[in-house]
XYZ file of C-alpha atoms in Angstrom:
330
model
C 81.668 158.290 91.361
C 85.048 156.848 90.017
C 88.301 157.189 91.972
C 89.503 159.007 88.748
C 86.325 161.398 88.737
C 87.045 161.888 92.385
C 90.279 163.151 92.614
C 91.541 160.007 94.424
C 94.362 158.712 95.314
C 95.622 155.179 93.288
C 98.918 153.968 92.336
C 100.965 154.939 89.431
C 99.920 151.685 87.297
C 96.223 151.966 87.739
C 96.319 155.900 86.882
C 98.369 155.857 83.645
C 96.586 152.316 82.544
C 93.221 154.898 82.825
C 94.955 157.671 81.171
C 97.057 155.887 78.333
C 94.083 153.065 77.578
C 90.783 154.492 79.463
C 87.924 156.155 77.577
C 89.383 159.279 75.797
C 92.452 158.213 77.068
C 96.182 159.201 75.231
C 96.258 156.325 72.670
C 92.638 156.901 71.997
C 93.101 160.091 69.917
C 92.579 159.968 66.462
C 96.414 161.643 66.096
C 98.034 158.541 67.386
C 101.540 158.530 68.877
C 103.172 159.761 65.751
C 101.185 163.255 66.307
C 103.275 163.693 70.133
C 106.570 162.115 69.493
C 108.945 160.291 66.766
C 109.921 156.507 67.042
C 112.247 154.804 64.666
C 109.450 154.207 62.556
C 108.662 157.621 61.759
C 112.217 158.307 61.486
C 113.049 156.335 58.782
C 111.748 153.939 56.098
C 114.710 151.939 56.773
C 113.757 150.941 60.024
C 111.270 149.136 58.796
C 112.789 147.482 55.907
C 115.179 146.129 58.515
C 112.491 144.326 60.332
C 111.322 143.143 57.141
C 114.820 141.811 56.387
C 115.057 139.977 59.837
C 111.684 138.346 58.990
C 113.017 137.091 55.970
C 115.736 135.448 58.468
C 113.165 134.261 60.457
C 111.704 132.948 57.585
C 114.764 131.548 56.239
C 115.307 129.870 59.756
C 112.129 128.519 59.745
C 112.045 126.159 56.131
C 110.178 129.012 54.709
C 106.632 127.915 55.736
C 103.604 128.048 54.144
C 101.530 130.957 56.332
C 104.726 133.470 57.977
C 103.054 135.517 60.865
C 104.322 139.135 61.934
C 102.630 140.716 64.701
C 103.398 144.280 65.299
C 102.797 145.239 68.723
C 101.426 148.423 69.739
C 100.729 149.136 66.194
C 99.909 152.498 66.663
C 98.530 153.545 63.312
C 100.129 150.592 61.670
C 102.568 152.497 60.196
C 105.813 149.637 61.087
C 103.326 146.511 59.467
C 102.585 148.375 56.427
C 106.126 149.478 55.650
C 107.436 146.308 56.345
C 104.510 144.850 53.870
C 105.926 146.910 51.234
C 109.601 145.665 51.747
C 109.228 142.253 51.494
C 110.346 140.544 48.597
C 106.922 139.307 46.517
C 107.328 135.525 47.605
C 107.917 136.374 51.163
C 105.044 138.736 50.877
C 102.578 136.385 49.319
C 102.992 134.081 52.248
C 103.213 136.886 55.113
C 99.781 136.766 57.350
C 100.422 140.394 58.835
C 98.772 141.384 62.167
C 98.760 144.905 63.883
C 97.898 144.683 67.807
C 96.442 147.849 68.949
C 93.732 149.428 70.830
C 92.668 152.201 69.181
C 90.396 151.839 66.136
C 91.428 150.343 63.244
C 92.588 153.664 60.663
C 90.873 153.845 57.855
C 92.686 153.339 54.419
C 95.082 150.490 56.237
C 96.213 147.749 53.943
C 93.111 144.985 53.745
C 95.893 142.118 54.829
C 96.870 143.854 57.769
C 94.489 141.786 60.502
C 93.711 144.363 63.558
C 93.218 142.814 66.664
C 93.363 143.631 70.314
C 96.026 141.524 71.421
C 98.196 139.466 69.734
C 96.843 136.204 68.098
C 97.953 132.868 69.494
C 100.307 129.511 67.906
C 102.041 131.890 65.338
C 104.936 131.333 63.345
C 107.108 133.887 62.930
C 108.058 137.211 63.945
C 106.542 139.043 66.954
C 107.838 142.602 66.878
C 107.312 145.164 70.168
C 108.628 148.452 69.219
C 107.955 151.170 71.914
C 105.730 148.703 73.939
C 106.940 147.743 76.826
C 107.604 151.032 78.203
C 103.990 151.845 78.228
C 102.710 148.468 80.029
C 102.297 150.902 83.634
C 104.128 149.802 86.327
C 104.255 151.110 90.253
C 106.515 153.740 91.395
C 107.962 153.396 94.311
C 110.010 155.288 96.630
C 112.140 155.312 99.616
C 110.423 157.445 103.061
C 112.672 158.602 105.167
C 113.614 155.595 107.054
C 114.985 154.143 103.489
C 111.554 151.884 103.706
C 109.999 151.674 99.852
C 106.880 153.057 99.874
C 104.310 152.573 96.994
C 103.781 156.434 94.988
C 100.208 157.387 94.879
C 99.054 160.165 92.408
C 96.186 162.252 91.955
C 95.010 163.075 88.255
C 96.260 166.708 88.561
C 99.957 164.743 89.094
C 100.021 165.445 92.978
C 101.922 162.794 94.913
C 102.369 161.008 98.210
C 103.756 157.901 99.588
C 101.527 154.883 100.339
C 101.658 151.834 102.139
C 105.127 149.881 102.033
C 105.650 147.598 98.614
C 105.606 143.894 99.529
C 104.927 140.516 97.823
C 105.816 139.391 94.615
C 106.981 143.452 93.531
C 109.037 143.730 97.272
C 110.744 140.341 95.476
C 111.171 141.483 92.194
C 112.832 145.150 93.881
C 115.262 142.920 95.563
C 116.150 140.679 92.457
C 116.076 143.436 89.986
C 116.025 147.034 91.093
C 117.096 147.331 94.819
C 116.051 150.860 96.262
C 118.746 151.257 98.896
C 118.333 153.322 102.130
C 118.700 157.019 100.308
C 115.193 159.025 101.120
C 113.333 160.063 98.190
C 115.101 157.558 95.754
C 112.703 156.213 93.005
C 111.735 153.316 90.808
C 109.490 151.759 88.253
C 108.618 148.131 89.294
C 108.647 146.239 86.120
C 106.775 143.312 86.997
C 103.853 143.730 84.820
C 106.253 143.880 82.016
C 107.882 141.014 82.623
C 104.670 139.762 82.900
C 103.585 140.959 79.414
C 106.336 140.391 77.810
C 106.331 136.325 78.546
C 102.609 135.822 77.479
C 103.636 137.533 74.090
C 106.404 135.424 73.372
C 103.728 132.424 74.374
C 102.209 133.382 71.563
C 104.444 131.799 69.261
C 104.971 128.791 68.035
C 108.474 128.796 66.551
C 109.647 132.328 65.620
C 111.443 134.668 67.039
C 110.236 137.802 69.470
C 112.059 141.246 69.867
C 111.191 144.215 72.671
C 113.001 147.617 71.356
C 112.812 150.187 73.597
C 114.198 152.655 75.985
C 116.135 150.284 78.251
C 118.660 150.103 81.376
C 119.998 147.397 82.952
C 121.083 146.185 86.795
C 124.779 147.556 86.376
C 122.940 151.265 85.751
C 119.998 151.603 87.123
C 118.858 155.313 87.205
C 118.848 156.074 90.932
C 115.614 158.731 90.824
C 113.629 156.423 87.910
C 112.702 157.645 84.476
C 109.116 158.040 85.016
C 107.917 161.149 82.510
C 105.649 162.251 80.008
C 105.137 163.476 76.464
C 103.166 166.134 74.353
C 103.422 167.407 71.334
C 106.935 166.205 70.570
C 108.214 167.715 74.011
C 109.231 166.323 77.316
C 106.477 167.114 80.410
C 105.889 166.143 83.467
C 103.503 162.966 83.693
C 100.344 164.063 84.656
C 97.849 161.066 84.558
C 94.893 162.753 82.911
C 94.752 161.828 79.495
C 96.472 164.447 78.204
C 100.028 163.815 77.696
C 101.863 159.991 76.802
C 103.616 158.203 80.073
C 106.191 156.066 79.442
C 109.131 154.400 81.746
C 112.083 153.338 80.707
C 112.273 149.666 80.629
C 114.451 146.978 83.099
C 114.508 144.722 79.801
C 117.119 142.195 81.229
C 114.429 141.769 83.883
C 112.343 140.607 81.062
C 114.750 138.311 79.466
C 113.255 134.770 79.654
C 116.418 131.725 79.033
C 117.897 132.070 75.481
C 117.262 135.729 75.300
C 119.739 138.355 74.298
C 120.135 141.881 74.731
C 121.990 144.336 72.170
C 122.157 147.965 71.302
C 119.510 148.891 68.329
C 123.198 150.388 66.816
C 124.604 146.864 66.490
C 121.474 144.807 65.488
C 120.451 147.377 62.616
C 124.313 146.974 61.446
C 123.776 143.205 61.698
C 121.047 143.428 59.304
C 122.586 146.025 57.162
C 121.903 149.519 58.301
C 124.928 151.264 58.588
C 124.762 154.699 58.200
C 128.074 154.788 56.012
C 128.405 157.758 53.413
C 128.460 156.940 49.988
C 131.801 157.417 48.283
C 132.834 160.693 47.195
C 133.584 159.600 43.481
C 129.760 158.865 43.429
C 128.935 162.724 43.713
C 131.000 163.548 40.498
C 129.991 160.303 38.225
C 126.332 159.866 39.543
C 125.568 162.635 41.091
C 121.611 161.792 41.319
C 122.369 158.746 43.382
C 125.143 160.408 45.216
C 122.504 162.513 46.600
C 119.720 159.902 47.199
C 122.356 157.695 49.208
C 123.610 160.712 51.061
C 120.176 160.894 52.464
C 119.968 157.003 53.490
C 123.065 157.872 55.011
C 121.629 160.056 57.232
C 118.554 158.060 58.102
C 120.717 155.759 58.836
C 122.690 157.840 60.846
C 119.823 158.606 63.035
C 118.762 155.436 63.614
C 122.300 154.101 64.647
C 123.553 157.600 66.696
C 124.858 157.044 70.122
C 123.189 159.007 72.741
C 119.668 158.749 70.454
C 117.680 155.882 68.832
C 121.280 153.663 68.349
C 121.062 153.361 72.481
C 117.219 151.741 72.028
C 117.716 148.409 73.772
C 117.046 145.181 71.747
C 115.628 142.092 73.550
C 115.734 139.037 71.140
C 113.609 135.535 71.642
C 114.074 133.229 69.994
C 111.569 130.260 70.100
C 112.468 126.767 68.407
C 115.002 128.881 65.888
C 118.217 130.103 66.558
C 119.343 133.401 67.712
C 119.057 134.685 63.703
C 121.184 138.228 64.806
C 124.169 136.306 66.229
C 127.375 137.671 64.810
């Protein structure tokens, strides 16, 4: 009988990697994530003709090669690669070897250039694009006993809780770099070494190119003092009960993950760096062109969302780059 089947006890990373990735597990259903909650992909369209304008300045950066790669990570249903197929100019496009890493099965109907893969393909050129990723690479929990001592969370499938044996090692190392617990009892936190971790074997996947992590993000000068550990279903917030049932997601420690040359921004100011402001259209407009007044009033608003502080503006961006330059410097 499996720990799982058992009702045993096993740290946080080994009982969401089960229920995210496991047989039957979360990202196995044939809904996908867009059926339980709403990324910036689903927003908007315009999210991902951004991403298909920063691979043009990837491209650009590179001398416009002959074979472009974009890898979408966590593909999902490949909604992100197929939008950003559309929006790329026809040259670009011709050129463009497009890869969605995923895995669930491929969907059917998916464009035939879109390559499906289980993990992303090595010595490309190009983009490599993480949207929503990171934060579901499970990590450990820990959290401080009563003597301030950080003590790894164990979790039953049910969601039940108790403290384990004190963290040590390479995660004790990376708490004391990156995340220290301090001495307050019941104070909690993700470790994020197995993102950091994932995060530098995808950007060893390319060649020259740039990489880019979105996600929900916090950094050492605000670290959230009780974690973000959670769950979704069904487009609602729920507690994170490792059984399959529900998404379980982290927020992310993405300047942990920053290897040298890396930058971190707001998803607010690199969507205005590539164009994607939310500005209304002018007021004239409505009265002259009314049609179009209304048509840019509503990419206003996408835009809008996409950009809004206290929502999907405050995304984190980690940027990569790898033989270019940093192609969203101001």
């Amino acid at each position: 009988m499996t720990a799982e089947a058992a009702g045993e006890w096993r740290g946080w990373r080994a009982a969401a990697e089960s229920a995210l990735y496991g047989p039957g597990g979360f990202y196995r259903r044939p809904e996908g994530p867009a059926g339980h909650f709403r990324t910036s992909v689903h927003a908007s369209p315009l999210f991902a003709r951004a991403v298909a304008h920063l691979l043009c300045r990837v491209d650009e950066s590179l001398g416009h090669p002959a074979t472009l790669g974009f890898v979408d990570m966590a593909a999902g249903r490949g909604e992100l690669v197929a939008g950003v197929l559309a929006a790329l100019p026809a040259e670009v496009a011709a050129r463009t070897r497009a890869y969605a890493v995923e895995i669930a099965d491929r969907p059917e109907g998916l464009d035939h250039r879109i390559e499906w893969l289980p993990e992303p393909p090595p010595r490309i050129t190009g983009l490599l694009f993480a949207n929503e990723w990171l934060d579901n690479v499970p990590v450990e929990v820990a959290q401080a006993d009563s003597a301030g001592v950080a003590r790894r969370v164990l979790v039953r499938p049910d969601g039940t809780e108790r403290l384990g044996e004190p963290v040590a090692g390479a995660e004790a190392r990376w708490l004391g770099r990156w995340w220290p617990l301090g001495g307050t009892e019941g104070a909690r936190v993700e470790i994020g070494l197995p993102r950091d971790e994932a995060w530098a074997a995808a950007v060893g996947t390319l060649e020259r190119g740039l990489a880019v992590a979105v996600d929900y993000a916090h950094t050492a000068a605000a670290r959230p003092p009780f974690g973000t550990l959670t769950g979704f279903r069904e487009g609602r917030e729920t507690a994170p009960v490792p059984d399959g049932s529900c998404d379980i997601t982290a927020h992310v420690a993405l300047d942990a993950c920053a290897l040298p040359g890396a930058r971190l921004l707001s998803q607010r100011d690199a969507l205005h760096a590539l164009g994607i402001t939310g500005a209304r259209p002018p007021l004239e407009l409505a009265s002259t062109r009314p049609a179009e007044y209304v048509r840019a009033l509503a990419t206003a608003g996408e835009a809008a969302e996409l950009t809004a502080t206290g929502g999907l503006g405050d995304f984190g961006w980690l940027t990569q780059p790898v033989g270019i330059p940093d192609v969203l410097a101001p």
